[in-house]
Coordinates of C-alpha atoms and ligand atoms in Angstrom, one line a residue:
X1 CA -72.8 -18.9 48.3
X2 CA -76.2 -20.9 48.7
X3 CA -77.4 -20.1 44.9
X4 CA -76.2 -22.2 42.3
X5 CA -75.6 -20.4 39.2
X6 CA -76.3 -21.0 35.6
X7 CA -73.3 -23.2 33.7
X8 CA -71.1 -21.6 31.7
X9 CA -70.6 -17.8 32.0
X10 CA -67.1 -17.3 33.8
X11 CA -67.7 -15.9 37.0
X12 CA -65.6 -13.4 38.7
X13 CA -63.4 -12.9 36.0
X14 CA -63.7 -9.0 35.9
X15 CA -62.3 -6.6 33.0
X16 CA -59.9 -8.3 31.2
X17 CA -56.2 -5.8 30.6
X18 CA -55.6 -7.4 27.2
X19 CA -56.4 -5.5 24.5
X20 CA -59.2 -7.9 22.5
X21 CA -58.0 -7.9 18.8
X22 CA -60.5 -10.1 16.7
X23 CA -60.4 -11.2 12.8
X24 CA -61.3 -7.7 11.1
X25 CA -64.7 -9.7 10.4
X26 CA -65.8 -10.5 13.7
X27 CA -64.9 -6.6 15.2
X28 CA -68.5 -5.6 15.8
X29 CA -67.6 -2.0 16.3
X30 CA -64.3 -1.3 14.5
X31 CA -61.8 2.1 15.3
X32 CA -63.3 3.2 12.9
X33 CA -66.5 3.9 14.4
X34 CA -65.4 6.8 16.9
X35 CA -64.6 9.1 13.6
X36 CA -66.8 8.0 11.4
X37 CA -70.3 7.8 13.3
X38 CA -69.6 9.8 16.8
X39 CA -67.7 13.1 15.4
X40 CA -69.0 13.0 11.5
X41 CA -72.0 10.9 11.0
X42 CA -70.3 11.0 7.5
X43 CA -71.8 6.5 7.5
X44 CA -75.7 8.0 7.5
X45 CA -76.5 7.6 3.5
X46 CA -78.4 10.7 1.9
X47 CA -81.1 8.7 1.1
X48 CA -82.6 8.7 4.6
X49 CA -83.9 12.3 4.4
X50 CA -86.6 10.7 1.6
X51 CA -87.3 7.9 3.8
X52 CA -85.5 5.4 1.4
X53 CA -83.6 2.1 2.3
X54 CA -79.7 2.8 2.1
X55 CA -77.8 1.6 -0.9
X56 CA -77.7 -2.0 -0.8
X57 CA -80.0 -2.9 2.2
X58 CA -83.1 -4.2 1.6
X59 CA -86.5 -6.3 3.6
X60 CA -85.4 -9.2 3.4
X61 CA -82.3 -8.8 5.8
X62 CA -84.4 -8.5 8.2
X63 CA -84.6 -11.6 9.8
X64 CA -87.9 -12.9 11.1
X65 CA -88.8 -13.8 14.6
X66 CA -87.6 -17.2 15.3
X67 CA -89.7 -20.1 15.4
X68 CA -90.3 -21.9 18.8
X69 CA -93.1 -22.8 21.3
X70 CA -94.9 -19.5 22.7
X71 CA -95.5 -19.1 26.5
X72 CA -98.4 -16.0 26.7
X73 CA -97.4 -13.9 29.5
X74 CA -99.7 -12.8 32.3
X75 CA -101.5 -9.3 31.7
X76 CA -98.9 -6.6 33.1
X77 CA -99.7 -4.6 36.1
X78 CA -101.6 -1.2 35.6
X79 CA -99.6 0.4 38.0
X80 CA -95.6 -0.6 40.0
X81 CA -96.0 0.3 43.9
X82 CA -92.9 1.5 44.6
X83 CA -90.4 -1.6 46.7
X84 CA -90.3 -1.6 50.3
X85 CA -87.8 0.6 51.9
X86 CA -86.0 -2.3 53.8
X87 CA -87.4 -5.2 52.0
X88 CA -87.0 -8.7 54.3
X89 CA -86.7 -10.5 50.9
X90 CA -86.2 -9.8 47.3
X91 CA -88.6 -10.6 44.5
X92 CA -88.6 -13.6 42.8
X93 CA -87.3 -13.5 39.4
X94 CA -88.9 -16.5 38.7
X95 CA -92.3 -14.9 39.7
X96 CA -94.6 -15.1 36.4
X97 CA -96.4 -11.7 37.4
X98 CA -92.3 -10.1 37.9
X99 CA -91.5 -11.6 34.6
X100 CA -94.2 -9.9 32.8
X101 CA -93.8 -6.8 34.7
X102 CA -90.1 -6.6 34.1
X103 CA -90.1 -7.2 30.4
X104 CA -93.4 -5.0 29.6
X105 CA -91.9 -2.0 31.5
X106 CA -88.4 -2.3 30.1
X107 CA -89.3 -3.2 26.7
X108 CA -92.9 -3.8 26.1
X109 CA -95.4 -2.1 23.6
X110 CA -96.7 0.8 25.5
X111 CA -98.4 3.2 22.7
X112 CA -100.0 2.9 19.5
X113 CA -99.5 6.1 17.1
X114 CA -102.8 5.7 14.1
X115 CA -101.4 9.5 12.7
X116 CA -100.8 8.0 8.8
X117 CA -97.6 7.9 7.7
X118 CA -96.1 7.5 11.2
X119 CA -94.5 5.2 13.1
X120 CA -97.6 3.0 14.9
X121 CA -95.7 1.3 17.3
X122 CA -93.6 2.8 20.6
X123 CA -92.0 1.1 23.1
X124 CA -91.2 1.5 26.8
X125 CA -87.4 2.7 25.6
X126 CA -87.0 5.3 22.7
X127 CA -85.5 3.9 19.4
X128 CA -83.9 5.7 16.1
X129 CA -86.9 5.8 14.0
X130 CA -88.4 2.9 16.1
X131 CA -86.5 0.2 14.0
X132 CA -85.8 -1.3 17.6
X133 CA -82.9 -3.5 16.7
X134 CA -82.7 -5.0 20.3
X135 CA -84.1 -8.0 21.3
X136 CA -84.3 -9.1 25.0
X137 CA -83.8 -12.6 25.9
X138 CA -84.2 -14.4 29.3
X139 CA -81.6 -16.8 29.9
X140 CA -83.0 -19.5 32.7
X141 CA -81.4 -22.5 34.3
X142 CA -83.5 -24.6 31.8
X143 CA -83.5 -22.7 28.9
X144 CA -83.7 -19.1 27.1
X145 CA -86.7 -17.3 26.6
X146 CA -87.3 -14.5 23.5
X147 CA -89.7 -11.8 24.7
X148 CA -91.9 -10.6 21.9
X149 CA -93.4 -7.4 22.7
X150 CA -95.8 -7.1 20.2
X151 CA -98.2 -10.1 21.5
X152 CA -96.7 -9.8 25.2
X153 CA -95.5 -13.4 25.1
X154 CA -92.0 -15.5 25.8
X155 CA -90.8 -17.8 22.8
X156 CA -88.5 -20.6 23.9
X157 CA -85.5 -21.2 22.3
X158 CA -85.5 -24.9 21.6
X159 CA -81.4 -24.5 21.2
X160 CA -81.1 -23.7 24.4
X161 CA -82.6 -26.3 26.5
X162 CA -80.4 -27.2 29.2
X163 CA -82.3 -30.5 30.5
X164 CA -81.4 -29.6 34.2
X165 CA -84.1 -30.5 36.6
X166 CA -86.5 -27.8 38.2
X167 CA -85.6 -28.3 41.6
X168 CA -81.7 -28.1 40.8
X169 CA -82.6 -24.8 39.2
X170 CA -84.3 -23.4 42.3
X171 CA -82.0 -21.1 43.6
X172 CA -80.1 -19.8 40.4
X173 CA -79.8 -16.6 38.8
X174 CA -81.9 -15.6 36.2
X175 CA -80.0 -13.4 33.2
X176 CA -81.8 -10.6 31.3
X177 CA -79.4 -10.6 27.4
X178 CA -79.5 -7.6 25.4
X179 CA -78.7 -8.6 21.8
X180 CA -78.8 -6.7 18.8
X181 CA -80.0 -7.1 14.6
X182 CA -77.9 -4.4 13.5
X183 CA -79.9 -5.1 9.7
X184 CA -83.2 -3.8 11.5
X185 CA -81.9 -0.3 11.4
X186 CA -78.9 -0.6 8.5
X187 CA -81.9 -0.6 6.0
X188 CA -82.7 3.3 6.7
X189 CA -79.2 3.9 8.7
X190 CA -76.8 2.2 6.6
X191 CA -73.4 1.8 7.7
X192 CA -74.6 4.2 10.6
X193 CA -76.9 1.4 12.6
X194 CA -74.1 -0.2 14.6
X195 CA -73.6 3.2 16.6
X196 CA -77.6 3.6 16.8
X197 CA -77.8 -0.6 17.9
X198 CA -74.9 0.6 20.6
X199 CA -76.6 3.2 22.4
X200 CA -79.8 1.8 21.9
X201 CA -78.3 -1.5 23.8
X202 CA -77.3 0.8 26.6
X203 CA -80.9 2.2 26.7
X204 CA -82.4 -0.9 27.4
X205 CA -80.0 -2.1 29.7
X206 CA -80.8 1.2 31.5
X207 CA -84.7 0.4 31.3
X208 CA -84.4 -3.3 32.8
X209 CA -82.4 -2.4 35.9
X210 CA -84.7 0.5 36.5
X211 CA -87.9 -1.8 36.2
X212 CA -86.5 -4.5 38.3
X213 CA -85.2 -2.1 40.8
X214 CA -88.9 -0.4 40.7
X215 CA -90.1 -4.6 41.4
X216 CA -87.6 -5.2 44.5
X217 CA -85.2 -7.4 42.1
X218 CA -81.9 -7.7 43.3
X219 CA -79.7 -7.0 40.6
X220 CA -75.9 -7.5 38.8
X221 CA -75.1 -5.5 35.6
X222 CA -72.0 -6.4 33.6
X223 CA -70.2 -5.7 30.9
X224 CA -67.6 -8.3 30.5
X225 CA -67.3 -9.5 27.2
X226 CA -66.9 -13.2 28.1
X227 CA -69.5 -14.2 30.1
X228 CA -72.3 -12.1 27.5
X229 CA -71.0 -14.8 25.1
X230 CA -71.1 -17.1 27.2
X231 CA -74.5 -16.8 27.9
X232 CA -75.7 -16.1 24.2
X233 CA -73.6 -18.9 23.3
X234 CA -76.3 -21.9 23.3
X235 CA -79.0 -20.0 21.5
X236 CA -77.3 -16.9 19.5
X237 CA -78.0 -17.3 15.9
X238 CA -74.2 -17.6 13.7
X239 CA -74.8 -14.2 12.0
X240 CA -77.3 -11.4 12.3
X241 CA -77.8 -11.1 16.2
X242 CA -75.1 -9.8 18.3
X243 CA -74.4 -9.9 21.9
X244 CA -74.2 -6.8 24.0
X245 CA -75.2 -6.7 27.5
X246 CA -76.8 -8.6 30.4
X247 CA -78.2 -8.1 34.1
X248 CA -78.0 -10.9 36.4
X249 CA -81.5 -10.9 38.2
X250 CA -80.2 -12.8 41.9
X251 CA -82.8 -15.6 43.6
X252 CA -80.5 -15.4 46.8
X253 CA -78.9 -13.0 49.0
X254 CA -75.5 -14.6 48.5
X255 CA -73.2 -13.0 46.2
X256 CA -70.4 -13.1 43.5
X257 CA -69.5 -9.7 43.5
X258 CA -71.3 -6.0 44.0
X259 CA -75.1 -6.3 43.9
X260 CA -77.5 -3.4 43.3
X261 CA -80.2 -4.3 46.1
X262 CA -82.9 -1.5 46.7
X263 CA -80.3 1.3 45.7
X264 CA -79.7 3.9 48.2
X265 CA -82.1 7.1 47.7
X266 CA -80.7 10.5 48.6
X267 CA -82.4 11.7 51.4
X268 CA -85.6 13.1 50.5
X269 CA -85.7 11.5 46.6
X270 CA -87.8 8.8 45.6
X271 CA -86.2 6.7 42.5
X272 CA -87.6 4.8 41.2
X273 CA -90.5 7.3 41.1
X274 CA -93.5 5.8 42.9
X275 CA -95.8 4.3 39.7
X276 CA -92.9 3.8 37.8
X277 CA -95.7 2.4 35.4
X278 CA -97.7 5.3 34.7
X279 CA -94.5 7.5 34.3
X280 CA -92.8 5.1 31.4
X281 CA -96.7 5.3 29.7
X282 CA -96.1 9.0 29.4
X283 CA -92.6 8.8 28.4
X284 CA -92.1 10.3 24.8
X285 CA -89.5 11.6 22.2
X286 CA -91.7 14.6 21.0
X287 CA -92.7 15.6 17.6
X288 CA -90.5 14.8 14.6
X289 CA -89.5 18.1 14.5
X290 CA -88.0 19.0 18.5
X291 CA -90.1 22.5 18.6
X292 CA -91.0 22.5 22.2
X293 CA -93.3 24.9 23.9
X294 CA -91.7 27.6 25.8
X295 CA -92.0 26.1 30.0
X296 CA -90.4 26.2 32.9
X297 CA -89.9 22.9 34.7
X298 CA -90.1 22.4 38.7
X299 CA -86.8 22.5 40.3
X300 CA -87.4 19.0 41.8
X301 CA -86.6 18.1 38.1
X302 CA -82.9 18.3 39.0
X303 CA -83.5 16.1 42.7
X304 CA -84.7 13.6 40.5
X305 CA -81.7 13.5 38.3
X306 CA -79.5 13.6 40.5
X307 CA -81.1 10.1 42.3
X308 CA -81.6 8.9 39.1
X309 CA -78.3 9.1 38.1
X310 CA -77.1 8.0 41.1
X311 CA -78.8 4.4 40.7
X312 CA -77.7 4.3 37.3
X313 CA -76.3 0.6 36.3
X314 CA -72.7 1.4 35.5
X315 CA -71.1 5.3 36.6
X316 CA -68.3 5.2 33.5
X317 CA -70.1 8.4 32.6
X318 CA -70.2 11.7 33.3
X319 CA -73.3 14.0 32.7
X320 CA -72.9 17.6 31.8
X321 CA -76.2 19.8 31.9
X322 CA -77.1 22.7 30.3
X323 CA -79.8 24.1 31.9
X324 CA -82.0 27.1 30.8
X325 CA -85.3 27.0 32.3
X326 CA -86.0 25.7 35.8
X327 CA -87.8 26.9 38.6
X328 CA -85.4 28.7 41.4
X329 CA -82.0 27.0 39.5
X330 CA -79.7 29.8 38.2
X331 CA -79.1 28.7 34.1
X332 CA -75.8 27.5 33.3
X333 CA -73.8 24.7 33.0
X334 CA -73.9 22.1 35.4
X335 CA -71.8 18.3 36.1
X336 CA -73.3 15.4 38.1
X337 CA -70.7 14.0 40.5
X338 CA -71.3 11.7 43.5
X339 CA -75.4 11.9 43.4
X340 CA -75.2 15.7 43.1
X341 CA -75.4 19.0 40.5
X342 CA -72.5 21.0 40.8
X343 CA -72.8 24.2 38.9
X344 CA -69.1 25.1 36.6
X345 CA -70.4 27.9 34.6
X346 CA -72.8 30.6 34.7
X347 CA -75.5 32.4 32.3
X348 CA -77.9 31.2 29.9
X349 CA -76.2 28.2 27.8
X350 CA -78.2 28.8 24.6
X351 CA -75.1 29.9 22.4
X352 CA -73.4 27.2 23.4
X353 CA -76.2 24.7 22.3
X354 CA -76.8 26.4 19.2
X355 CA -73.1 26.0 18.3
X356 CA -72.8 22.1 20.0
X357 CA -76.1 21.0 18.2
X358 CA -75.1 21.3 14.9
X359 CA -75.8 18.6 11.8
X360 CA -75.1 18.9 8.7
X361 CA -74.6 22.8 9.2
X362 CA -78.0 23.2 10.5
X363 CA -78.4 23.6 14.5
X364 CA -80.8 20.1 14.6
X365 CA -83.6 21.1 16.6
X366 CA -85.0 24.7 18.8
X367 CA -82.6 24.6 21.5
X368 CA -84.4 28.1 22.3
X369 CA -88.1 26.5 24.0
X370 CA -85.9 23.3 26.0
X371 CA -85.9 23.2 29.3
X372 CA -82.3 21.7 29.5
X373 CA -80.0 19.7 27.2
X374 CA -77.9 16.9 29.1
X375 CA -74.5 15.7 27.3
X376 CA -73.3 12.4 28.0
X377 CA -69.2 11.8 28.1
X378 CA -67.6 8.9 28.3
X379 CA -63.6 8.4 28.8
X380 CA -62.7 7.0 25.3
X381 CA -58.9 7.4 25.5
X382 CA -58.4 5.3 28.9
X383 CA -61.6 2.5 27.3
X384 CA -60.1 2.2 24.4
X385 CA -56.5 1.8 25.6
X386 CA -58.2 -1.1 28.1
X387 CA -60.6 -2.6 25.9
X388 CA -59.4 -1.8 22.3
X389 CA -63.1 -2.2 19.8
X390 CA -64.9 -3.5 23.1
X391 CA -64.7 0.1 24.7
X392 CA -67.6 1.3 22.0
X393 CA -70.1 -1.6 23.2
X394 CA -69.1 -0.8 26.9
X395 CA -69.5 2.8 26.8
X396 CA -72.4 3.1 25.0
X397 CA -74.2 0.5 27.4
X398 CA -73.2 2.5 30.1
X399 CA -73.8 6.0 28.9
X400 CA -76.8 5.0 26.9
X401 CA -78.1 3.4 30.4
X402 CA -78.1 6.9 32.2
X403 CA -79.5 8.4 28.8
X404 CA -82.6 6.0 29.1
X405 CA -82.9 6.9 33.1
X406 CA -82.9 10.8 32.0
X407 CA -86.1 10.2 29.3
X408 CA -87.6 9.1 32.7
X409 CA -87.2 11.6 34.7
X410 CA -88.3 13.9 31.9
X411 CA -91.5 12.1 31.8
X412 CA -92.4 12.1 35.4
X413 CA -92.5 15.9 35.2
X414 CA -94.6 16.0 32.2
X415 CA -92.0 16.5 29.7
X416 CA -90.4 14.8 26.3
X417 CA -87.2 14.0 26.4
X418 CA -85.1 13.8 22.3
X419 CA -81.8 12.0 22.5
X420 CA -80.9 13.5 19.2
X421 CA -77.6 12.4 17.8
X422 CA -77.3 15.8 15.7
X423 CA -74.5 17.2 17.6
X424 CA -70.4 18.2 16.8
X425 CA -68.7 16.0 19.4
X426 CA -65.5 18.1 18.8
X427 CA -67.4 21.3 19.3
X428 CA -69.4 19.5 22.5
X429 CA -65.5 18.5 23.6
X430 CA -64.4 22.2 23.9
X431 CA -67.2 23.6 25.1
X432 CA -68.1 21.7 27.5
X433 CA -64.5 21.5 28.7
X434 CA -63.6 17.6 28.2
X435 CA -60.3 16.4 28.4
X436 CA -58.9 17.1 25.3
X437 CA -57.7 12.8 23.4
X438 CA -59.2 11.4 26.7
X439 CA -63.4 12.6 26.8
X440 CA -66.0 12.5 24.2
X441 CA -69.9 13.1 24.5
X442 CA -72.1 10.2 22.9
X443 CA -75.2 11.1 23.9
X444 CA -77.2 14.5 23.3
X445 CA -80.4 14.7 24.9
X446 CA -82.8 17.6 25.1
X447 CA -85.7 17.8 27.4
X448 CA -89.0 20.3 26.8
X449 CA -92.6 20.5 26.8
X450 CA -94.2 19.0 23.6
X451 CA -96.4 20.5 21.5
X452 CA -99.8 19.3 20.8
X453 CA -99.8 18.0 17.8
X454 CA -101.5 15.9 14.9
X455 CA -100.3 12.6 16.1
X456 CA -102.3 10.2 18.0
X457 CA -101.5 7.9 20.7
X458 CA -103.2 5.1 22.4
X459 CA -101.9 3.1 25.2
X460 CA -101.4 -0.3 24.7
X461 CA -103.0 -2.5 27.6
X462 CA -102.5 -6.8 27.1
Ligands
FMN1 C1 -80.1 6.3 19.8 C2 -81.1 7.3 19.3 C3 -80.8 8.3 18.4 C4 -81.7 9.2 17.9 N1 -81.3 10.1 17.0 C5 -82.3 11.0 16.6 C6 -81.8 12.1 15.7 O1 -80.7 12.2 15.4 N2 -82.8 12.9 15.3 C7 -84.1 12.9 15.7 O2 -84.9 13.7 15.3 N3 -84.5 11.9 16.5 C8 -83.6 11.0 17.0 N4 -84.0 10.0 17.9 C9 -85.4 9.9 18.4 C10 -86.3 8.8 17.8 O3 -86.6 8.9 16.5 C11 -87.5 8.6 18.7 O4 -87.1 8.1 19.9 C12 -88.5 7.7 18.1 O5 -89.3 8.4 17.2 C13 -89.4 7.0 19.1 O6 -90.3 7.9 19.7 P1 -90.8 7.6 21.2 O7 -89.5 7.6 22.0 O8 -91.7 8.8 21.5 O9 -91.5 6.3 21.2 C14 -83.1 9.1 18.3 C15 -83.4 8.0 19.2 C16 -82.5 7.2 19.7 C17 -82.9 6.1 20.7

């Protein structure tokens, strides 16, 4: 090993087999959880049908940015060239035109919406009612850095400064940290937001490794708990902020463990898709109301799941998709294993998502006009047996990760993608054919062709 890495973090620990049982004040994402936000959503308060704060929760919970020195960042590339098939050497995370590149493309301001009444600002990842609870920090040998999206600049951290010397710091790993202000979306979500601030984690975690993979990074992902506190240690705030995931970005070829280096593409696939830039500017949620238009979408929709998929960060997933409407692909029901689409059932799915998509006794959105729905399932009963409350953060980074990677793909043929979290798990469970105390779906997303509509968006250039 030539690179030296960053103090602190334990390296090569791997999953720990303990079961992690923390004060009941410190559990981030209590047993709780799995009945009360994935299969009821009985913790989302009435009042956000009118738009209101939940009971209790008000503006000045949420925390402000923190103070510190402001670095701009360069202007972001108008376009991402996709990385060289067999690159001699990988970029340089410590590159100021990759650093702007990665974090605008992951995480940046991408559109401005001027329809009144609406939500102005959109990101490179989707967010429940674009509260965006994440916050993206780069952890270097000499310090951490917060990435402000809004005015496309890094903020240091003056708690984190390190003091070690630039030349020492040369060859070390650079760390992307996901952390999450839970408050940010408990003001409309309520007791709600900590499922919404998981998968929402997972999304971004999704959205780095795909931009850094589009920039020739080599990469790590993780999910051990110890070494994301580690890393947050020197610079987390005591309350507010909460860790949940990292990527190691690598500086040299030498290696602690499995590295994600210019993943392998099925033969024939391009992923990352080439001007991975354009794509994430078109990426989009749809209206409020999902109504697409009737559409077929071209079969090489599924190729590019399939890669997509393939490259995701973690594979503690499994994605099950119901497809109704695409080119020469017989509708039915469909599972992603080892890079490809197997098809398990046949004939249009449409029942079945009209039964699955339920909320609140309503079906949640026109199941009738998408394209396909994908349903993400995770293996709860073996996580949580492993991991006890850490399974929730885990899965969700992971599923949540794939769900991000799907938006994509949906956007590179022209289409919005909803993850929509008005769905009956149970029902999802048996009809879908999970294994009954062992799989769950936490993610529901639905891909279509949006409407035109009254809302307006700009893209957002720095
Ligand atoms: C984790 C998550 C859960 C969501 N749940 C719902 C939902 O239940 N119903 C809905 O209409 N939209 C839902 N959305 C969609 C967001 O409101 C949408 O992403 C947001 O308006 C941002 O739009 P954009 O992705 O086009 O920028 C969800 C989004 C995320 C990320």
């Amino acid at each position: 090993m030539t690179g030296r890495r960053l103090p602190g973090p334990h390296r090569g620990t791997g999953p720990t087999h303990e079961i992690p049982r923390s004060p009941a004040s410190d559990v981030l994402f209590p047993a709780g959880l799995w009945a009360e936000a994935v299969y009821s959503r009985r913790a989302i308060p009435a009042t956000l049908a009118e738009g209101h704060a939940a009971p209790g929760r008000n503006e000045a919970e949420i925390d402000p940015f923190p103070r510190g020195s402001r670095f701009p960042l360069m202007p972001p590339p108008l376009h991402l060239p996709p990385p060289p098939e067999f690159p001699a050497d990988p970029a340089d995370p410590s590159d100021p035109a990759v650093v702007s590149a990665l974090l605008h493309y992951s995480y940046g301001l991408l559109q401005h919406d001027l329809t009144p009444g609406g939500w102005p600002l959109h990101r490179a990842v989707a967010s429940a009612r674009c509260r965006y609870p994440s916050e993206l920090t780069l952890v270097t040998p000499t310090g951490a850095l917060r990435f402000d999206p809004l005015h496309h600049q890094l903020m240091f951290l003056p708690s984190s400064v390190t003091g070690i010397q630039c030349a020492e710091s040369e060859s070390a790993s650079r760390f992307v940290v996901i952390t999450s202000r839970f408050a940010r979306t408990a003001r409309l979500y309520g007791d709600y937001a900590p499922r919404l601030c998981a998968q929402e984690a997972g999304m971004l975690l999704g959205a780095v490794h795909l931009v850094a993979s589009a920039l020739g990074l080599r990469t790590r992902p993780g999910q051990d708990r110890r070494t994301l506190n580690d890393l947050c240690a020197p610079w987390l705030p005591t309350a507010g902020e909460h860790p949940m995931g990292y990527l190691e970005l690598e500086r040299s070829t030498s290696s602690g463990g499995p590295v994600d280096a210019c993943p392998q593409r099925p033969a024939g696939q391009a992923w990352p898709p080439p001007d991975l830039a354009s794509v994430l500017r078109a990426r989009h949620s749809g209206a409020t109301l999902f109504d697409p238009e009737p559409a077929s979408a071209a079969r090489e929709l599924t190729g590019d799941l399939e890669a997509a998929l393939a490259a995701a960060p973690f594979s503690d997933f499994s994605c099950h998709l119901l497809a109704r409407s695409i080119t020469n692909l017989a509708p039915g029901h469909y599972i992603h294993s080892e890079g490809r689409l197997r098809q398990v059932g046949e004939g249009d799915p449409l029942a079945s998502l009209e039964r699955i998509g339920q909320s609140e006794g309503r079906v949640s959105m026109n199941f009738r006009s998408t394209v396909c729905v994908a349903y993400l399932a995770v293996r709860r009963g073996t996580a949580v047996a492993r991991y006890g409350d850490d399974a929730f953060r885990r899965l969700h980074l992971g599923a949540g990760a794939a769900a991000h990677l799907i938006c994509v793909v949906a956007a590179r043929h022209g289409l919005a993608a909803r993850v929509h979290n008005g769905f009956d798990a149970a029902t999802a469970e048996r009809l879908l054919g999970l294994i009954p105390d062992e799989e769950t779906v936490i993610f529901q997303v639905a891909v279509g062709a949006a409407r035109p509509s009254a809302s307006f968006r700009l893209p957002v250039v720095f």
